[in-house]
XYZ file of C-alpha atoms in Angstrom:
381
model
C 31.244 15.920 42.281
C 29.746 19.062 40.670
C 27.975 18.541 37.335
C 29.724 19.975 34.201
C 26.839 21.334 32.210
C 28.810 21.532 28.961
C 29.942 17.948 29.311
C 26.362 16.874 30.111
C 25.167 18.270 26.804
C 28.265 17.088 24.925
C 29.288 20.534 23.657
C 32.330 22.818 24.038
C 32.387 25.941 26.217
C 32.349 28.034 23.044
C 29.154 26.451 21.721
C 26.583 29.004 20.500
C 22.819 29.012 21.167
C 22.072 26.894 18.025
C 24.605 24.196 18.974
C 23.207 24.087 22.545
C 19.656 23.686 21.337
C 20.613 20.996 18.790
C 22.451 18.971 21.412
C 19.637 19.363 23.932
C 16.906 18.317 21.508
C 18.834 15.223 20.531
C 19.444 14.087 24.136
C 15.918 14.956 25.346
C 14.368 12.854 22.580
C 16.745 9.994 23.322
C 16.301 10.031 27.128
C 12.672 10.991 27.606
C 10.889 8.660 30.111
C 8.187 7.763 27.631
C 10.817 6.188 25.420
C 12.663 4.636 28.341
C 10.047 3.320 30.784
C 11.364 1.981 34.071
C 14.939 3.050 33.198
C 16.205 4.923 36.250
C 19.542 5.828 34.589
C 17.804 7.394 31.596
C 15.492 9.315 33.924
C 18.468 10.646 35.951
C 20.327 11.731 32.777
C 17.145 13.299 31.410
C 16.920 15.533 34.512
C 20.608 16.457 34.251
C 20.181 17.427 30.590
C 17.191 19.627 31.352
C 19.075 21.273 34.269
C 22.139 21.886 32.077
C 20.172 23.358 29.214
C 18.081 25.562 31.515
C 21.247 27.229 32.743
C 23.257 27.412 29.543
C 20.432 28.736 27.261
C 20.073 31.868 29.398
C 22.990 34.261 28.722
C 22.938 35.687 32.262
C 22.800 32.291 33.911
C 25.513 30.991 31.622
C 27.789 33.913 32.499
C 27.304 33.202 36.209
C 27.951 29.507 35.668
C 31.134 30.229 33.683
C 32.340 32.387 36.557
C 31.217 30.599 39.629
C 30.354 27.081 38.468
C 27.289 25.154 39.619
C 27.626 26.702 43.113
C 26.020 29.814 41.629
C 22.751 27.891 41.516
C 23.014 25.804 44.669
C 20.352 26.826 47.161
C 22.619 25.843 50.063
C 25.276 28.290 48.890
C 25.384 31.929 49.730
C 27.044 32.705 46.424
C 25.506 34.539 43.505
C 22.263 33.089 42.175
C 20.991 31.737 45.496
C 17.610 33.231 44.793
C 14.165 31.790 44.341
C 14.784 30.306 40.945
C 18.057 28.749 41.975
C 17.174 27.121 45.258
C 17.711 23.396 45.499
C 18.200 23.128 41.745
C 14.413 23.543 41.249
C 12.357 26.088 39.424
C 13.519 24.978 36.002
C 12.193 26.707 32.915
C 11.169 23.877 30.511
C 10.598 26.234 27.525
C 13.358 24.384 25.688
C 11.575 21.055 26.143
C 8.200 22.422 25.190
C 9.221 23.071 21.583
C 10.041 19.395 21.054
C 7.196 17.872 23.071
C 4.855 18.022 20.085
C 7.586 16.576 17.875
C 7.787 13.565 20.144
C 4.196 12.964 21.046
C 1.944 15.178 18.983
C 2.070 12.812 16.009
C 3.848 9.934 17.681
C 3.483 6.630 15.879
C 2.088 8.238 12.726
C -1.474 8.588 14.074
C -3.258 11.888 14.665
C -5.526 12.055 17.669
C -9.080 13.101 17.083
C -10.260 13.857 20.596
C -11.963 11.169 22.641
C -13.232 7.975 21.187
C -10.560 7.051 18.678
C -7.648 8.068 16.499
C -7.820 9.379 12.977
C -7.130 6.869 10.224
C -3.716 6.741 8.624
C -3.036 8.373 5.271
C -2.360 6.098 2.334
C -0.035 6.489 -0.567
C -0.603 5.087 -4.085
C 2.084 5.328 -6.796
C 0.724 5.630 -10.332
C 2.780 5.662 -13.581
C 1.264 7.406 -16.634
C 2.475 8.063 -20.201
C 3.451 11.484 -21.475
C 0.399 11.443 -23.760
C -1.799 10.873 -20.679
C -0.088 13.721 -18.900
C -0.752 15.930 -21.967
C -4.407 15.094 -22.387
C -5.452 14.184 -18.822
C -7.016 10.913 -17.798
C -9.858 9.434 -15.839
C -9.026 6.079 -14.304
C -9.928 3.797 -11.415
C -7.604 2.565 -8.669
C -8.115 -0.323 -6.287
C -6.961 0.529 -2.723
C -6.453 -2.048 -0.055
C -7.346 -0.552 3.326
C -9.967 -0.357 6.028
C -13.545 0.790 6.258
C -15.966 1.563 9.028
C -17.504 -1.580 10.516
C -21.132 -1.705 9.542
C -22.066 -4.148 12.325
C -21.254 -1.662 15.172
C -21.420 1.545 13.036
C -17.719 2.185 13.895
C -18.148 2.302 17.665
C -16.318 -0.993 18.255
C -18.989 -2.064 20.718
C -21.326 -5.017 20.239
C -24.787 -3.864 19.150
C -26.846 -3.233 22.304
C -23.830 -2.273 24.422
C -22.019 0.977 24.747
C -18.705 2.538 25.505
C -17.836 3.631 29.013
C -15.443 6.233 30.427
C -11.983 4.886 31.080
C -11.581 4.500 34.856
C -7.806 4.963 34.728
C -7.733 8.443 33.099
C -11.401 9.449 33.734
C -11.881 10.052 30.026
C -8.891 12.350 29.472
C -6.904 9.822 27.412
C -3.707 10.797 29.231
C -2.327 10.360 32.793
C 0.180 12.427 34.695
C 3.029 11.159 36.768
C 5.470 13.150 38.893
C 9.132 12.489 38.153
C 11.507 14.418 40.253
C 11.402 18.103 39.425
C 8.485 17.962 36.953
C 5.319 16.252 35.904
C 5.221 14.081 32.788
C 1.993 13.390 30.887
C 1.657 10.062 29.196
C -0.882 8.213 27.031
C -3.290 6.258 29.162
C -2.210 2.568 29.001
C -5.771 1.282 29.537
C -7.663 3.139 26.776
C -4.582 3.950 24.633
C -5.502 7.635 24.619
C -9.099 7.288 23.542
C -10.784 8.159 26.870
C -13.257 5.343 26.533
C -13.180 1.545 26.700
C -15.373 -1.138 25.150
C -17.091 -3.432 27.657
C -18.343 -5.844 24.910
C -16.239 -5.658 21.769
C -17.988 -6.071 18.439
C -17.510 -9.644 17.209
C -17.053 -8.501 13.618
C -14.278 -5.992 14.113
C -12.953 -7.108 17.528
C -13.617 -3.693 18.988
C -11.635 -1.736 16.382
C -14.658 -0.111 14.778
C -13.235 -0.831 11.338
C -12.647 -3.840 9.098
C -10.250 -4.641 6.233
C -11.884 -3.848 2.896
C -10.653 -2.967 -0.543
C -12.282 -0.118 -2.420
C -12.280 1.135 -5.982
C -12.015 4.879 -6.586
C -12.425 7.089 -9.628
C -9.440 9.341 -10.141
C -9.333 12.382 -12.418
C -5.825 13.296 -13.621
C -5.852 16.823 -15.089
C -4.049 17.736 -18.281
C -0.580 19.178 -17.785
C 0.461 17.277 -14.652
C 4.219 16.895 -14.128
C 6.362 14.122 -12.761
C 6.023 13.991 -8.998
C 2.609 15.639 -8.883
C 0.623 14.672 -5.740
C -3.150 14.294 -5.847
C -4.985 14.271 -2.544
C -8.350 12.518 -2.071
C -9.581 13.696 1.347
C -11.165 11.066 3.576
C -10.223 8.181 1.265
C -7.359 6.822 3.474
C -7.798 4.221 6.226
C -10.965 4.445 8.354
C -10.495 5.981 11.806
C -10.668 3.832 14.890
C -13.993 3.717 16.627
C -15.681 6.292 14.517
C -12.862 8.802 14.205
C -12.389 10.525 10.845
C -10.673 8.692 8.015
C -7.192 9.577 6.693
C -6.463 10.854 3.221
C -5.281 9.104 0.063
C -2.283 10.600 -1.739
C -1.670 9.577 -5.365
C 1.936 10.262 -6.515
C 2.353 10.414 -10.303
C 5.416 9.375 -12.244
C 5.639 9.999 -15.999
C 7.227 7.239 -18.108
C 10.072 8.012 -20.519
C 8.940 8.749 -24.020
C 10.284 7.296 -27.221
C 10.679 10.707 -29.022
C 10.194 13.558 -26.569
C 11.991 14.950 -23.531
C 10.078 17.319 -21.349
C 11.182 20.571 -19.779
C 8.251 22.142 -17.952
C 5.597 22.855 -20.581
C 8.034 22.570 -23.470
C 9.068 19.476 -25.390
C 12.261 18.652 -27.180
C 12.691 16.158 -30.005
C 16.053 15.137 -31.476
C 15.750 14.498 -35.236
C 18.535 13.015 -37.409
C 18.658 14.496 -40.918
C 20.707 13.570 -44.007
C 23.809 15.511 -44.867
C 22.253 16.526 -48.187
C 19.134 17.934 -46.409
C 21.319 19.929 -44.078
C 23.406 21.176 -46.985
C 20.780 21.929 -49.563
C 17.724 22.500 -47.292
C 14.415 20.726 -47.213
C 11.614 19.696 -44.892
C 11.158 16.972 -42.268
C 8.029 15.618 -40.592
C 8.080 14.960 -36.883
C 5.378 13.548 -34.566
C 3.359 15.825 -32.213
C 2.304 14.918 -28.686
C -1.325 15.449 -29.630
C -1.062 12.602 -32.192
C -0.602 14.734 -35.316
C 2.486 15.597 -37.411
C 4.465 18.765 -37.729
C 6.376 19.874 -40.862
C 9.631 21.665 -40.165
C 11.528 23.548 -42.827
C 15.286 22.970 -42.753
C 17.121 25.925 -44.248
C 20.189 25.521 -46.492
C 23.464 25.149 -44.543
C 21.866 23.885 -41.281
C 24.411 22.766 -38.731
C 24.207 19.730 -36.420
C 22.683 20.682 -33.077
C 20.698 23.598 -34.434
C 17.251 23.938 -32.848
C 13.930 24.962 -34.468
C 10.949 26.148 -32.407
C 7.357 25.202 -33.171
C 5.033 27.337 -31.092
C 2.071 25.813 -29.287
C 2.968 22.198 -29.943
C 4.318 21.373 -26.509
C 2.606 20.125 -23.332
C -0.647 21.374 -21.907
C -0.264 23.819 -19.071
C -2.037 22.744 -15.822
C -5.342 24.513 -15.305
C -4.891 26.608 -18.432
C -5.716 26.438 -22.179
C -2.149 27.408 -23.037
C 0.423 24.994 -24.417
C 4.179 24.985 -24.413
C 6.427 24.849 -27.468
C 8.109 22.044 -29.341
C 11.841 22.342 -30.030
C 13.303 20.300 -32.896
C 17.067 19.706 -32.442
C 18.608 18.391 -35.672
C 21.517 16.077 -35.768
C 23.294 15.844 -39.126
C 24.054 12.263 -39.952
C 27.363 11.397 -41.563
C 26.859 8.962 -44.502
C 28.104 5.417 -44.033
C 28.668 2.437 -46.371
C 29.172 4.631 -49.431
C 29.404 3.231 -52.914
C 32.487 3.833 -55.036
C 30.644 6.441 -57.102
C 29.469 8.287 -54.025
C 33.000 8.478 -52.691
C 34.216 9.804 -56.051
C 31.567 12.497 -55.966
C 32.585 13.595 -52.473
C 36.216 13.725 -53.475
C 35.305 15.820 -56.508
C 33.264 18.113 -54.232
C 36.208 18.444 -51.849
C 38.654 19.293 -54.638
C 36.318 21.735 -56.456
C 35.312 23.746 -53.424
C 36.981 26.434 -51.309
C 37.037 25.188 -47.663
C 37.167 28.695 -46.326
C 33.719 29.416 -47.774
C 32.018 25.977 -47.731
C 33.254 24.908 -44.265
C 34.136 28.261 -42.536
C 34.050 26.811 -38.966
C 36.490 23.853 -39.514
C 38.689 26.014 -41.803
C 38.856 28.799 -39.200
C 39.616 26.366 -36.372
C 42.481 24.579 -38.089
C 43.932 27.875 -39.273
C 44.178 28.978 -35.635
C 45.732 25.639 -34.705
C 48.404 26.111 -37.413
C 49.164 29.687 -36.234
C 49.410 28.433 -32.625
C 51.868 25.634 -33.493
C 53.960 27.968 -35.726
C 54.200 30.333 -32.798
C 55.483 27.650 -30.482
C 58.184 26.746 -33.027
C 59.394 30.338 -33.409
């Protein structure tokens, strides 16, 4: 039975190039022989997927396939396409697979290869929480990192002192071996030396041939002023030690800034919500608010201030990273309605209400309810 290339990739006949590539990448990753060792069915389907994508990704080949079917590429057929590239189903162009080969094996397992002799150490992550004040002023601190270090007994080689490493006999020092599978050749990590190209005849008794040992270390970390939530600090070479003398990985410190009692941050600016008395908002006055640098800031509240109004204090915000500049501080006032009034206070407020003209003393509320009255009168008429 002839192979249906569209069905093999799981796409419709109207699929565009992007859909074809997406379907191919997914199946190639799933069925690749390195992920399915000794699985003949997966190997067969892998070949079919490559054959189908090789035809359908090429507009000319796809047009021929749509017109003549797979016979157009059958070497035994005299139909169109029975040329050198189409004979016997061979001559596949694996350009589509090349672009995902590195995705599968270039950084497979989270380790980066460092040539022969070992693999580079893994990167480490350390989460650090700091206060807003520490983010403003900067901070020098120490962190204790559990990890690995180069074995001093064998100087990182993994071999017992007095012995040496020898070239892997399986891959002849290449770290990879090749195996033919049907139409193509697949390169795999050498199972003997695990891709390192060398093997240890007499493993070091201290590190068991790893070239590294478990060891905690204490590091000095400088946090610059002005860092923001989510900032990442990289300490090169402070990650896990590499295997058998390979370079160490890096340490990444991820910063989170704790919530503050008074301030909310927006970039380099700070906002502080300040409740004020009704009399202060009405008659005017001053309020003192804290500053992130530990001082106090006096803010003048003008007569007739409304709830939600904001006042800007220049240069009292956060430090700007790698700069001498500072952001601004915004004071958002919230007028507090009096509660638990005495009888005399209530009498004074009633006298105030009766003596005043609401259109002038409370123009917003007066204007709003006047519009509401006009609206309702219009509905009645």
